[in-house]
Each structure stands twice: as structure tokens, then as C-alpha cells.
JSON list of C-alpha atoms in Angstrom, two decimals:
[
{"chain": "A", "resi": 1, "resn": "LYS", "atom": "CA", "xyz": [-128.47, 62.83, -72.92]},
{"chain": "A", "resi": 2, "resn": "ALA", "atom": "CA", "xyz": [-131.22, 61.82, -75.32]},
{"chain": "A", "resi": 3, "resn": "GLY", "atom": "CA", "xyz": [-130.79, 62.84, -78.93]},
{"chain": "A", "resi": 4, "resn": "VAL", "atom": "CA", "xyz": [-133.32, 64.22, -81.36]},
{"chain": "A", "resi": 5, "resn": "THR", "atom": "CA", "xyz": [-136.32, 61.89, -81.52]},
{"chain": "A", "resi": 6, "resn": "GLN", "atom": "CA", "xyz": [-138.53, 61.64, -84.56]},
{"chain": "A", "resi": 7, "resn": "THR", "atom": "CA", "xyz": [-141.75, 59.69, -84.74]},
{"chain": "A", "resi": 8, "resn": "PRO", "atom": "CA", "xyz": [-142.90, 57.67, -86.49]},
{"chain": "A", "resi": 9, "resn": "ARG", "atom": "CA", "xyz": [-139.85, 56.12, -88.21]},
{"chain": "A", "resi": 10, "resn": "TYR", "atom": "CA", "xyz": [-141.84, 54.86, -91.17]},
{"chain": "A", "resi": 11, "resn": "LEU", "atom": "CA", "xyz": [-145.14, 55.90, -92.66]},
{"chain": "A", "resi": 12, "resn": "ILE", "atom": "CA", "xyz": [-147.13, 54.87, -95.71]},
{"chain": "A", "resi": 13, "resn": "LYS", "atom": "CA", "xyz": [-149.90, 57.18, -96.89]},
{"chain": "A", "resi": 14, "resn": "THR", "atom": "CA", "xyz": [-152.19, 57.39, -99.87]},
{"chain": "A", "resi": 15, "resn": "ARG", "atom": "CA", "xyz": [-152.11, 60.25, -102.33]},
{"chain": "A", "resi": 16, "resn": "GLY", "atom": "CA", "xyz": [-154.45, 63.02, -101.21]},
{"chain": "A", "resi": 17, "resn": "GLN", "atom": "CA", "xyz": [-154.20, 62.24, -97.51]},
{"chain": "A", "resi": 18, "resn": "GLN", "atom": "CA", "xyz": [-152.44, 64.39, -94.98]},
{"chain": "A", "resi": 19, "resn": "VAL", "atom": "CA", "xyz": [-149.70, 63.46, -92.53]},
{"chain": "A", "resi": 20, "resn": "THR", "atom": "CA", "xyz": [-148.21, 64.82, -89.33]},
{"chain": "A", "resi": 21, "resn": "LEU", "atom": "CA", "xyz": [-144.64, 64.11, -88.27]},
{"chain": "A", "resi": 22, "resn": "SER", "atom": "CA", "xyz": [-143.24, 64.78, -84.82]},
{"chain": "A", "resi": 23, "resn": "CYS", "atom": "CA", "xyz": [-139.83, 65.87, -83.56]},
{"chain": "A", "resi": 24, "resn": "SER", "atom": "CA", "xyz": [-138.60, 66.14, -79.98]},
{"chain": "A", "resi": 25, "resn": "PRO", "atom": "CA", "xyz": [-135.38, 68.15, -79.78]},
{"chain": "A", "resi": 26, "resn": "ILE", "atom": "CA", "xyz": [-132.46, 67.64, -77.45]},
{"chain": "A", "resi": 27, "resn": "SER", "atom": "CA", "xyz": [-133.34, 68.93, -74.00]},
{"chain": "A", "resi": 28, "resn": "GLY", "atom": "CA", "xyz": [-132.52, 72.63, -73.81]},
{"chain": "A", "resi": 29, "resn": "HIS", "atom": "CA", "xyz": [-132.51, 73.12, -77.57]},
{"chain": "A", "resi": 30, "resn": "ARG", "atom": "CA", "xyz": [-135.06, 75.72, -78.58]},
{"chain": "A", "resi": 31, "resn": "SER", "atom": "CA", "xyz": [-134.64, 75.74, -82.33]},
{"chain": "A", "resi": 32, "resn": "VAL", "atom": "CA", "xyz": [-136.02, 72.98, -84.56]},
{"chain": "A", "resi": 33, "resn": "SER", "atom": "CA", "xyz": [-135.48, 72.77, -88.30]},
{"chain": "A", "resi": 34, "resn": "TRP", "atom": "CA", "xyz": [-136.97, 70.39, -90.85]},
{"chain": "A", "resi": 35, "resn": "TYR", "atom": "CA", "xyz": [-135.33, 69.06, -94.00]},
{"chain": "A", "resi": 36, "resn": "GLN", "atom": "CA", "xyz": [-136.56, 66.88, -96.84]},
{"chain": "A", "resi": 37, "resn": "GLN", "atom": "CA", "xyz": [-134.17, 64.36, -98.33]},
{"chain": "A", "resi": 38, "resn": "THR", "atom": "CA", "xyz": [-134.81, 62.74, -101.71]},
{"chain": "A", "resi": 39, "resn": "PRO", "atom": "CA", "xyz": [-132.45, 60.98, -104.14]},
{"chain": "A", "resi": 40, "resn": "GLY", "atom": "CA", "xyz": [-133.15, 63.57, -106.80]},
{"chain": "A", "resi": 41, "resn": "GLN", "atom": "CA", "xyz": [-132.99, 66.81, -104.84]},
{"chain": "A", "resi": 42, "resn": "GLY", "atom": "CA", "xyz": [-130.77, 65.88, -101.92]},
{"chain": "A", "resi": 43, "resn": "LEU", "atom": "CA", "xyz": [-131.27, 67.64, -98.60]},
{"chain": "A", "resi": 44, "resn": "GLN", "atom": "CA", "xyz": [-133.52, 70.66, -98.79]},
{"chain": "A", "resi": 45, "resn": "PHE", "atom": "CA", "xyz": [-134.51, 73.06, -96.03]},
{"chain": "A", "resi": 46, "resn": "LEU", "atom": "CA", "xyz": [-138.21, 73.22, -95.20]},
{"chain": "A", "resi": 47, "resn": "PHE", "atom": "CA", "xyz": [-138.49, 75.58, -92.21]},
{"chain": "A", "resi": 48, "resn": "GLU", "atom": "CA", "xyz": [-137.11, 76.47, -88.82]},
{"chain": "A", "resi": 49, "resn": "TYR", "atom": "CA", "xyz": [-138.97, 77.21, -85.61]},
{"chain": "A", "resi": 50, "resn": "PHE", "atom": "CA", "xyz": [-137.66, 79.04, -82.58]},
{"chain": "A", "resi": 51, "resn": "SER", "atom": "CA", "xyz": [-139.70, 80.02, -79.54]},
{"chain": "A", "resi": 52, "resn": "GLU", "atom": "CA", "xyz": [-142.87, 78.77, -81.23]},
{"chain": "A", "resi": 53, "resn": "THR", "atom": "CA", "xyz": [-142.34, 81.10, -84.20]},
{"chain": "A", "resi": 54, "resn": "GLN", "atom": "CA", "xyz": [-141.35, 80.20, -87.73]},
{"chain": "A", "resi": 55, "resn": "ARG", "atom": "CA", "xyz": [-138.23, 82.23, -88.42]},
{"chain": "A", "resi": 56, "resn": "ASN", "atom": "CA", "xyz": [-137.21, 80.92, -91.82]},
{"chain": "A", "resi": 57, "resn": "LYS", "atom": "CA", "xyz": [-138.85, 78.97, -94.63]},
{"chain": "A", "resi": 58, "resn": "GLY", "atom": "CA", "xyz": [-137.53, 77.13, -97.65]},
{"chain": "A", "resi": 59, "resn": "ASN", "atom": "CA", "xyz": [-139.00, 76.98, -101.12]},
{"chain": "A", "resi": 60, "resn": "PHE", "atom": "CA", "xyz": [-141.82, 74.50, -100.60]},
{"chain": "A", "resi": 61, "resn": "PRO", "atom": "CA", "xyz": [-145.54, 74.84, -101.38]},
{"chain": "A", "resi": 62, "resn": "GLY", "atom": "CA", "xyz": [-148.03, 75.86, -98.72]},
{"chain": "A", "resi": 63, "resn": "ARG", "atom": "CA", "xyz": [-149.07, 72.22, -98.29]},
{"chain": "A", "resi": 64, "resn": "PHE", "atom": "CA", "xyz": [-146.04, 71.93, -96.05]},
{"chain": "A", "resi": 65, "resn": "SER", "atom": "CA", "xyz": [-146.52, 73.54, -92.67]},
{"chain": "A", "resi": 66, "resn": "GLY", "atom": "CA", "xyz": [-145.23, 73.22, -89.17]},
{"chain": "A", "resi": 67, "resn": "ARG", "atom": "CA", "xyz": [-145.53, 74.40, -85.65]},
{"chain": "A", "resi": 68, "resn": "GLN", "atom": "CA", "xyz": [-143.61, 74.39, -82.41]},
{"chain": "A", "resi": 69, "resn": "PHE", "atom": "CA", "xyz": [-144.94, 73.94, -78.93]},
{"chain": "A", "resi": 70, "resn": "SER", "atom": "CA", "xyz": [-143.89, 75.66, -75.72]},
{"chain": "A", "resi": 71, "resn": "ASN", "atom": "CA", "xyz": [-141.72, 72.65, -74.78]},
{"chain": "A", "resi": 72, "resn": "SER", "atom": "CA", "xyz": [-139.86, 73.10, -78.12]},
{"chain": "A", "resi": 73, "resn": "ARG", "atom": "CA", "xyz": [-141.29, 69.94, -79.62]},
{"chain": "A", "resi": 74, "resn": "SER", "atom": "CA", "xyz": [-142.23, 70.46, -83.25]},
{"chain": "A", "resi": 75, "resn": "GLU", "atom": "CA", "xyz": [-144.60, 68.93, -85.75]},
{"chain": "A", "resi": 76, "resn": "MET", "atom": "CA", "xyz": [-144.72, 69.24, -89.49]},
{"chain": "A", "resi": 77, "resn": "ASN", "atom": "CA", "xyz": [-147.78, 68.61, -91.57]},
{"chain": "A", "resi": 78, "resn": "VAL", "atom": "CA", "xyz": [-148.15, 67.83, -95.23]},
{"chain": "A", "resi": 79, "resn": "SER", "atom": "CA", "xyz": [-151.63, 68.11, -96.68]},
{"chain": "A", "resi": 80, "resn": "THR", "atom": "CA", "xyz": [-152.97, 66.68, -99.93]},
{"chain": "A", "resi": 81, "resn": "LEU", "atom": "CA", "xyz": [-150.05, 64.32, -100.31]},
{"chain": "A", "resi": 82, "resn": "GLU", "atom": "CA", "xyz": [-148.49, 63.79, -103.72]},
{"chain": "A", "resi": 83, "resn": "LEU", "atom": "CA", "xyz": [-146.33, 60.90, -104.89]},
{"chain": "A", "resi": 84, "resn": "GLY", "atom": "CA", "xyz": [-143.39, 63.29, -105.03]},
{"chain": "A", "resi": 85, "resn": "ASP", "atom": "CA", "xyz": [-143.65, 63.93, -101.30]},
{"chain": "A", "resi": 86, "resn": "SER", "atom": "CA", "xyz": [-142.16, 60.49, -100.69]},
{"chain": "A", "resi": 87, "resn": "ALA", "atom": "CA", "xyz": [-138.93, 61.26, -98.88]},
{"chain": "A", "resi": 88, "resn": "LEU", "atom": "CA", "xyz": [-136.95, 61.04, -95.68]},
{"chain": "A", "resi": 89, "resn": "TYR", "atom": "CA", "xyz": [-137.95, 63.94, -93.45]},
{"chain": "A", "resi": 90, "resn": "LEU", "atom": "CA", "xyz": [-135.23, 64.99, -91.07]},
{"chain": "A", "resi": 91, "resn": "CYS", "atom": "CA", "xyz": [-135.48, 67.15, -88.02]},
{"chain": "A", "resi": 92, "resn": "ALA", "atom": "CA", "xyz": [-132.50, 68.98, -86.53]},
{"chain": "A", "resi": 93, "resn": "SER", "atom": "CA", "xyz": [-132.30, 70.89, -83.28]},
{"chain": "A", "resi": 94, "resn": "ARG", "atom": "CA", "xyz": [-129.85, 73.48, -81.96]},
{"chain": "A", "resi": 95, "resn": "LEU", "atom": "CA", "xyz": [-129.60, 75.56, -78.82]},
{"chain": "A", "resi": 96, "resn": "GLY", "atom": "CA", "xyz": [-130.67, 78.80, -80.44]},
{"chain": "A", "resi": 97, "resn": "VAL", "atom": "CA", "xyz": [-130.53, 80.81, -83.62]},
{"chain": "A", "resi": 98, "resn": "SER", "atom": "CA", "xyz": [-127.12, 82.28, -82.86]},
{"chain": "A", "resi": 99, "resn": "THR", "atom": "CA", "xyz": [-125.48, 78.87, -82.54]},
{"chain": "A", "resi": 100, "resn": "TYR", "atom": "CA", "xyz": [-124.19, 76.55, -85.22]},
{"chain": "A", "resi": 101, "resn": "GLY", "atom": "CA", "xyz": [-124.44, 73.14, -83.63]},
{"chain": "A", "resi": 102, "resn": "TYR", "atom": "CA", "xyz": [-127.22, 71.25, -85.38]},
{"chain": "A", "resi": 103, "resn": "THR", "atom": "CA", "xyz": [-128.03, 67.69, -84.25]},
{"chain": "A", "resi": 104, "resn": "PHE", "atom": "CA", "xyz": [-130.15, 65.54, -86.51]},
{"chain": "A", "resi": 105, "resn": "GLY", "atom": "CA", "xyz": [-132.68, 62.86, -85.74]},
{"chain": "A", "resi": 106, "resn": "SER", "atom": "CA", "xyz": [-132.87, 59.61, -87.70]},
{"chain": "A", "resi": 107, "resn": "GLY", "atom": "CA", "xyz": [-135.77, 60.85, -89.76]},
{"chain": "A", "resi": 108, "resn": "THR", "atom": "CA", "xyz": [-139.23, 59.70, -90.77]},
{"chain": "A", "resi": 109, "resn": "ARG", "atom": "CA", "xyz": [-139.42, 57.75, -94.01]},
{"chain": "A", "resi": 110, "resn": "LEU", "atom": "CA", "xyz": [-142.66, 58.76, -95.74]},
{"chain": "A", "resi": 111, "resn": "THR", "atom": "CA", "xyz": [-143.92, 56.74, -98.67]},
{"chain": "A", "resi": 112, "resn": "VAL", "atom": "CA", "xyz": [-146.90, 58.04, -100.65]},
{"chain": "A", "resi": 113, "resn": "VAL", "atom": "CA", "xyz": [-148.70, 55.46, -102.77]},
{"chain": "B", "resi": 1, "resn": "GLY", "atom": "CA", "xyz": [-124.53, 73.84, -102.53]},
{"chain": "B", "resi": 2, "resn": "GLU", "atom": "CA", "xyz": [-124.92, 72.55, -106.00]},
{"chain": "B", "resi": 3, "resn": "SER", "atom": "CA", "xyz": [-128.16, 71.04, -107.10]},
{"chain": "B", "resi": 4, "resn": "VAL", "atom": "CA", "xyz": [-128.22, 67.32, -106.65]},
{"chain": "B", "resi": 5, "resn": "GLY", "atom": "CA", "xyz": [-128.58, 65.01, -109.61]},
{"chain": "B", "resi": 6, "resn": "LEU", "atom": "CA", "xyz": [-130.02, 61.54, -109.65]},
{"chain": "B", "resi": 7, "resn": "HIS", "atom": "CA", "xyz": [-126.71, 59.85, -108.95]},
{"chain": "B", "resi": 8, "resn": "LEU", "atom": "CA", "xyz": [-124.31, 60.55, -106.13]},
{"chain": "B", "resi": 9, "resn": "PRO", "atom": "CA", "xyz": [-120.64, 60.91, -106.95]},
{"chain": "B", "resi": 10, "resn": "THR", "atom": "CA", "xyz": [-118.86, 57.88, -105.58]},
{"chain": "B", "resi": 11, "resn": "LEU", "atom": "CA", "xyz": [-115.42, 57.31, -104.19]},
{"chain": "B", "resi": 12, "resn": "SER", "atom": "CA", "xyz": [-114.03, 53.84, -103.67]},
{"chain": "B", "resi": 13, "resn": "VAL", "atom": "CA", "xyz": [-110.85, 53.44, -101.62]},
{"chain": "B", "resi": 14, "resn": "GLN", "atom": "CA", "xyz": [-108.84, 50.63, -100.14]},
{"chain": "B", "resi": 15, "resn": "GLU", "atom": "CA", "xyz": [-108.84, 50.22, -96.38]},
{"chain": "B", "resi": 16, "resn": "GLY", "atom": "CA", "xyz": [-105.88, 52.08, -94.93]},
{"chain": "B", "resi": 17, "resn": "ASP", "atom": "CA", "xyz": [-105.64, 54.58, -97.78]},
{"chain": "B", "resi": 18, "resn": "ASN", "atom": "CA", "xyz": [-106.43, 58.27, -97.41]},
{"chain": "B", "resi": 19, "resn": "SER", "atom": "CA", "xyz": [-109.69, 59.62, -98.82]},
{"chain": "B", "resi": 20, "resn": "ILE", "atom": "CA", "xyz": [-110.39, 63.08, -100.17]},
{"chain": "B", "resi": 21, "resn": "ILE", "atom": "CA", "xyz": [-113.96, 64.23, -100.69]},
{"chain": "B", "resi": 22, "resn": "ASN", "atom": "CA", "xyz": [-114.61, 67.52, -102.43]},
{"chain": "B", "resi": 23, "resn": "CYS", "atom": "CA", "xyz": [-117.46, 69.97, -102.35]},
{"chain": "B", "resi": 24, "resn": "ALA", "atom": "CA", "xyz": [-118.30, 73.24, -104.06]},
{"chain": "B", "resi": 25, "resn": "TYR", "atom": "CA", "xyz": [-120.40, 75.67, -102.05]},
{"chain": "B", "resi": 26, "resn": "SER", "atom": "CA", "xyz": [-122.68, 78.29, -103.42]},
{"chain": "B", "resi": 27, "resn": "ASN", "atom": "CA", "xyz": [-122.54, 81.49, -101.40]},
{"chain": "B", "resi": 28, "resn": "SER", "atom": "CA", "xyz": [-119.44, 83.60, -100.91]},
{"chain": "B", "resi": 29, "resn": "ALA", "atom": "CA", "xyz": [-121.11, 85.17, -97.85]},
{"chain": "B", "resi": 30, "resn": "SER", "atom": "CA", "xyz": [-121.31, 81.85, -96.00]},
{"chain": "B", "resi": 31, "resn": "ASP", "atom": "CA", "xyz": [-119.25, 82.01, -92.85]},
{"chain": "B", "resi": 32, "resn": "TYR", "atom": "CA", "xyz": [-119.46, 78.52, -91.45]},
{"chain": "B", "resi": 33, "resn": "PHE", "atom": "CA", "xyz": [-119.06, 75.11, -93.04]},
{"chain": "B", "resi": 34, "resn": "ILE", "atom": "CA", "xyz": [-119.74, 71.62, -91.77]},
{"chain": "B", "resi": 35, "resn": "TRP", "atom": "CA", "xyz": [-119.08, 68.11, -92.99]},
{"chain": "B", "resi": 36, "resn": "TYR", "atom": "CA", "xyz": [-121.67, 65.47, -92.18]},
{"chain": "B", "resi": 37, "resn": "LYS", "atom": "CA", "xyz": [-121.58, 61.70, -92.47]},
{"chain": "B", "resi": 38, "resn": "GLN", "atom": "CA", "xyz": [-124.80, 59.84, -93.16]},
{"chain": "B", "resi": 39, "resn": "GLU", "atom": "CA", "xyz": [-125.07, 56.09, -92.76]},
{"chain": "B", "resi": 40, "resn": "SER", "atom": "CA", "xyz": [-127.95, 54.09, -94.11]},
{"chain": "B", "resi": 41, "resn": "GLY", "atom": "CA", "xyz": [-131.11, 54.57, -92.07]},
{"chain": "B", "resi": 42, "resn": "LYS", "atom": "CA", "xyz": [-129.67, 57.39, -90.00]},
{"chain": "B", "resi": 43, "resn": "GLY", "atom": "CA", "xyz": [-129.65, 61.16, -90.01]},
{"chain": "B", "resi": 44, "resn": "PRO", "atom": "CA", "xyz": [-126.54, 63.21, -90.85]},
{"chain": "B", "resi": 45, "resn": "GLN", "atom": "CA", "xyz": [-123.87, 63.06, -88.15]},
{"chain": "B", "resi": 46, "resn": "PHE", "atom": "CA", "xyz": [-121.45, 65.94, -87.50]},
{"chain": "B", "resi": 47, "resn": "ILE", "atom": "CA", "xyz": [-117.83, 65.23, -88.43]},
{"chain": "B", "resi": 48, "resn": "ILE", "atom": "CA", "xyz": [-115.95, 68.51, -88.43]},
{"chain": "B", "resi": 49, "resn": "ASP", "atom": "CA", "xyz": [-116.56, 72.20, -89.00]},
{"chain": "B", "resi": 50, "resn": "ILE", "atom": "CA", "xyz": [-114.61, 75.26, -90.06]},
{"chain": "B", "resi": 51, "resn": "ARG", "atom": "CA", "xyz": [-115.23, 78.98, -89.98]},
{"chain": "B", "resi": 52, "resn": "SER", "atom": "CA", "xyz": [-114.65, 81.19, -92.98]},
{"chain": "B", "resi": 53, "resn": "ASN", "atom": "CA", "xyz": [-111.68, 82.93, -91.34]},
{"chain": "B", "resi": 54, "resn": "MET", "atom": "CA", "xyz": [-109.75, 79.65, -91.36]},
{"chain": "B", "resi": 55, "resn": "ASP", "atom": "CA", "xyz": [-108.16, 77.66, -94.17]},
{"chain": "B", "resi": 56, "resn": "LYS", "atom": "CA", "xyz": [-107.64, 74.35, -92.42]},
{"chain": "B", "resi": 57, "resn": "ARG", "atom": "CA", "xyz": [-108.87, 72.51, -89.38]},
{"chain": "B", "resi": 58, "resn": "GLN", "atom": "CA", "xyz": [-107.88, 69.10, -88.11]},
{"chain": "B", "resi": 59, "resn": "GLY", "atom": "CA", "xyz": [-109.75, 66.55, -86.07]},
{"chain": "B", "resi": 60, "resn": "GLN", "atom": "CA", "xyz": [-109.14, 62.95, -85.26]},
{"chain": "B", "resi": 61, "resn": "ARG", "atom": "CA", "xyz": [-108.21, 61.34, -88.61]},
{"chain": "B", "resi": 62, "resn": "VAL", "atom": "CA", "xyz": [-110.07, 64.09, -90.47]},
{"chain": "B", "resi": 63, "resn": "THR", "atom": "CA", "xyz": [-108.98, 67.41, -91.93]},
{"chain": "B", "resi": 64, "resn": "VAL", "atom": "CA", "xyz": [-111.12, 70.05, -93.60]},
{"chain": "B", "resi": 65, "resn": "LEU", "atom": "CA", "xyz": [-109.64, 72.51, -96.08]},
{"chain": "B", "resi": 66, "resn": "LEU", "atom": "CA", "xyz": [-111.41, 75.68, -97.17]},
{"chain": "B", "resi": 67, "resn": "ASN", "atom": "CA", "xyz": [-110.56, 77.63, -100.31]},
{"chain": "B", "resi": 68, "resn": "LYS", "atom": "CA", "xyz": [-112.71, 80.74, -100.37]},
{"chain": "B", "resi": 69, "resn": "THR", "atom": "CA", "xyz": [-111.25, 81.98, -103.62]},
{"chain": "B", "resi": 70, "resn": "VAL", "atom": "CA", "xyz": [-112.85, 79.17, -105.58]},
{"chain": "B", "resi": 71, "resn": "LYS", "atom": "CA", "xyz": [-115.58, 78.36, -103.02]},
{"chain": "B", "resi": 72, "resn": "HIS", "atom": "CA", "xyz": [-114.27, 74.88, -102.46]},
{"chain": "B", "resi": 73, "resn": "LEU", "atom": "CA", "xyz": [-114.27, 72.65, -99.43]},
{"chain": "B", "resi": 74, "resn": "SER", "atom": "CA", "xyz": [-112.57, 69.30, -98.98]},
{"chain": "B", "resi": 75, "resn": "LEU", "atom": "CA", "xyz": [-112.60, 66.58, -96.37]},
{"chain": "B", "resi": 76, "resn": "GLN", "atom": "CA", "xyz": [-109.58, 64.38, -95.93]},
{"chain": "B", "resi": 77, "resn": "ILE", "atom": "CA", "xyz": [-109.90, 61.11, -94.04]},
{"chain": "B", "resi": 78, "resn": "ALA", "atom": "CA", "xyz": [-106.65, 59.47, -93.01]},
{"chain": "B", "resi": 79, "resn": "ALA", "atom": "CA", "xyz": [-106.25, 55.69, -92.87]},
{"chain": "B", "resi": 80, "resn": "THR", "atom": "CA", "xyz": [-109.79, 55.07, -94.10]},
{"chain": "B", "resi": 81, "resn": "GLN", "atom": "CA", "xyz": [-111.61, 52.24, -92.33]},
{"chain": "B", "resi": 82, "resn": "PRO", "atom": "CA", "xyz": [-114.64, 50.14, -93.35]},
{"chain": "B", "resi": 83, "resn": "GLY", "atom": "CA", "xyz": [-116.68, 52.04, -90.76]},
{"chain": "B", "resi": 84, "resn": "ASP", "atom": "CA", "xyz": [-116.09, 55.21, -92.77]},
{"chain": "B", "resi": 85, "resn": "SER", "atom": "CA", "xyz": [-118.29, 53.87, -95.56]},
{"chain": "B", "resi": 86, "resn": "ALA", "atom": "CA", "xyz": [-121.21, 56.29, -95.81]},
{"chain": "B", "resi": 87, "resn": "VAL", "atom": "CA", "xyz": [-122.50, 59.29, -97.73]},
{"chain": "B", "resi": 88, "resn": "TYR", "atom": "CA", "xyz": [-120.69, 62.53, -96.92]},
{"chain": "B", "resi": 89, "resn": "PHE", "atom": "CA", "xyz": [-122.27, 65.97, -97.25]},
{"chain": "B", "resi": 90, "resn": "CYS", "atom": "CA", "xyz": [-120.84, 69.42, -96.94]},
{"chain": "B", "resi": 91, "resn": "ALA", "atom": "CA", "xyz": [-123.09, 72.19, -95.67]},
{"chain": "B", "resi": 92, "resn": "GLU", "atom": "CA", "xyz": [-122.76, 75.96, -95.43]},
{"chain": "B", "resi": 93, "resn": "ILE", "atom": "CA", "xyz": [-124.43, 78.49, -93.16]},
{"chain": "B", "resi": 94, "resn": "LEU", "atom": "CA", "xyz": [-124.94, 82.17, -93.78]},
{"chain": "B", "resi": 95, "resn": "ASN", "atom": "CA", "xyz": [-124.58, 84.64, -90.95]},
{"chain": "B", "resi": 96, "resn": "TYR", "atom": "CA", "xyz": [-127.46, 87.08, -90.80]},
{"chain": "B", "resi": 97, "resn": "GLY", "atom": "CA", "xyz": [-126.01, 89.76, -88.57]},
{"chain": "B", "resi": 98, "resn": "GLY", "atom": "CA", "xyz": [-125.48, 87.59, -85.54]},
{"chain": "B", "resi": 99, "resn": "SER", "atom": "CA", "xyz": [-128.10, 84.92, -86.11]},
{"chain": "B", "resi": 100, "resn": "GLN", "atom": "CA", "xyz": [-127.14, 81.86, -88.07]},
{"chain": "B", "resi": 101, "resn": "GLY", "atom": "CA", "xyz": [-129.19, 80.75, -91.04]},
{"chain": "B", "resi": 102, "resn": "ASN", "atom": "CA", "xyz": [-130.22, 77.31, -92.10]},
{"chain": "B", "resi": 103, "resn": "LEU", "atom": "CA", "xyz": [-127.94, 74.61, -93.45]},
{"chain": "B", "resi": 104, "resn": "ILE", "atom": "CA", "xyz": [-127.49, 74.62, -97.21]},
{"chain": "B", "resi": 105, "resn": "PHE", "atom": "CA", "xyz": [-126.30, 71.20, -98.28]},
{"chain": "B", "resi": 106, "resn": "GLY", "atom": "CA", "xyz": [-124.10, 70.30, -101.20]},
{"chain": "B", "resi": 107, "resn": "LYS", "atom": "CA", "xyz": [-124.43, 67.13, -103.18]},
{"chain": "B", "resi": 108, "resn": "GLY", "atom": "CA", "xyz": [-123.31, 64.08, -101.27]},
{"chain": "B", "resi": 109, "resn": "THR", "atom": "CA", "xyz": [-120.47, 61.73, -102.05]},
{"chain": "B", "resi": 110, "resn": "LYS", "atom": "CA", "xyz": [-120.78, 58.03, -101.39]},
{"chain": "B", "resi": 111, "resn": "LEU", "atom": "CA", "xyz": [-117.59, 56.62, -99.92]},
{"chain": "B", "resi": 112, "resn": "SER", "atom": "CA", "xyz": [-117.04, 52.87, -100.19]},
{"chain": "B", "resi": 113, "resn": "VAL", "atom": "CA", "xyz": [-114.11, 51.31, -98.37]},
{"chain": "B", "resi": 114, "resn": "LYS", "atom": "CA", "xyz": [-112.81, 47.99, -99.66]},
{"chain": "B", "resi": 115, "resn": "PRO", "atom": "CA", "xyz": [-111.31, 45.70, -97.03]}
]
């Protein structure tokens, strides 16, 4: 079966712009989580969506937002980009919120210049 | 997990040797732990997991040990191969009364296998 698909794979944006990243979960998975990975901070939790509702949020500013559609696909948006937002953004899906099995996509590499 | 510094701990081993990667986790209430392997350009890939009511779990060439007293997790890789070269992360999950929380990652360890 297809894995978790993230698009685009690479993105270059200018400081102050906004960006939208997309994640298609494994078929049947209803929970989608987003993580930011940087060399300095490692892997940090952004938020999780289940049944189109945000159920948990990490410690990130309000410039980071997300949403989930009825087909479980998710998008995350970062507004007013800063240089420090340059990172690998990873999406992970799982069947539901009572299950442990997270599967990760390959990520979107965002570079802010 | 611990906060991550600028440099990953590294472990260099000879092909065929056993590798041991260690991790300290942060929350004594965590009830599930996972080891992930991340290769360059890819997302984290599941290796093995263990629940908090266990001390040891074995997979194919891998073993995870959990010491709840000192909040320590280790991953042992037997007969390490060049394909095992990657960054390894431990992660913990808290149980919120039946629903499982998000992954909390520890600092990664870069494993290099010399042929």
C-alpha cells in the first residue's frame, strides 16, 4: 500500500512569505501529525489532527497552523516566514488516536532565504 | 527526550560488531517507547518498540532494553552492517487515559559502520 506522501519535497521561500505543505496519510489512517526537524532542536511536535479537528499542539507560535480535510489529508501553513523556520517538516499518520503505530513521510525540506 | 544540541552523539563501529545506542527519556509516565532509524533524505523508519510493562524486547538483529528506574532506553544491533549507518532516535509516548499522545523524541545518535 502507498505510504505517507508529502509534497513538495523541496521548497525555497523568502523571509516574510507564507507557505503551505501537504500530507496524504496512509489509506485508512485518520490521524495526521506534523513535526519540525532542525539540527539544533531535533524533532519537535507541531500538532496532530484527527477527524478534521486539532487534538494536540506543540509549543510553536501562532504562525504555524494546520488543517485536515474529510479525506484525512492534511496541510500545514507557516505565515510570515523567518530564517529560523528553515527545517525538514515531517508528517506522520496513524490509524487513530488510541493506536501507537506512526508512519512517517519523507518530509518537505523548507529553506527560507 | 533531552533537548538536542548542535552536534549529534556519534558511534562508529566495525562491520560485524555489535552496536549499543543509548537514550534517556524524560517522562516517567510514558508507557510506550519506539526506536526509529533515519537515513539521509528520508523520514524516520520504525525499528522496534516496547511497552513500559516490559524490560526487554527482541526483533531481528535488534534488541531494546528499558530501565524505568533510571529512565533509560537502549538499542542493541547485532552484527552491524553498512546498511545500518543512519541516525537513530528514541521516542516516548504518554498515555492519556486510553488515547495515545504525540511522539516525544530524544536526541539522535549517528551510527557509522566501517567496512
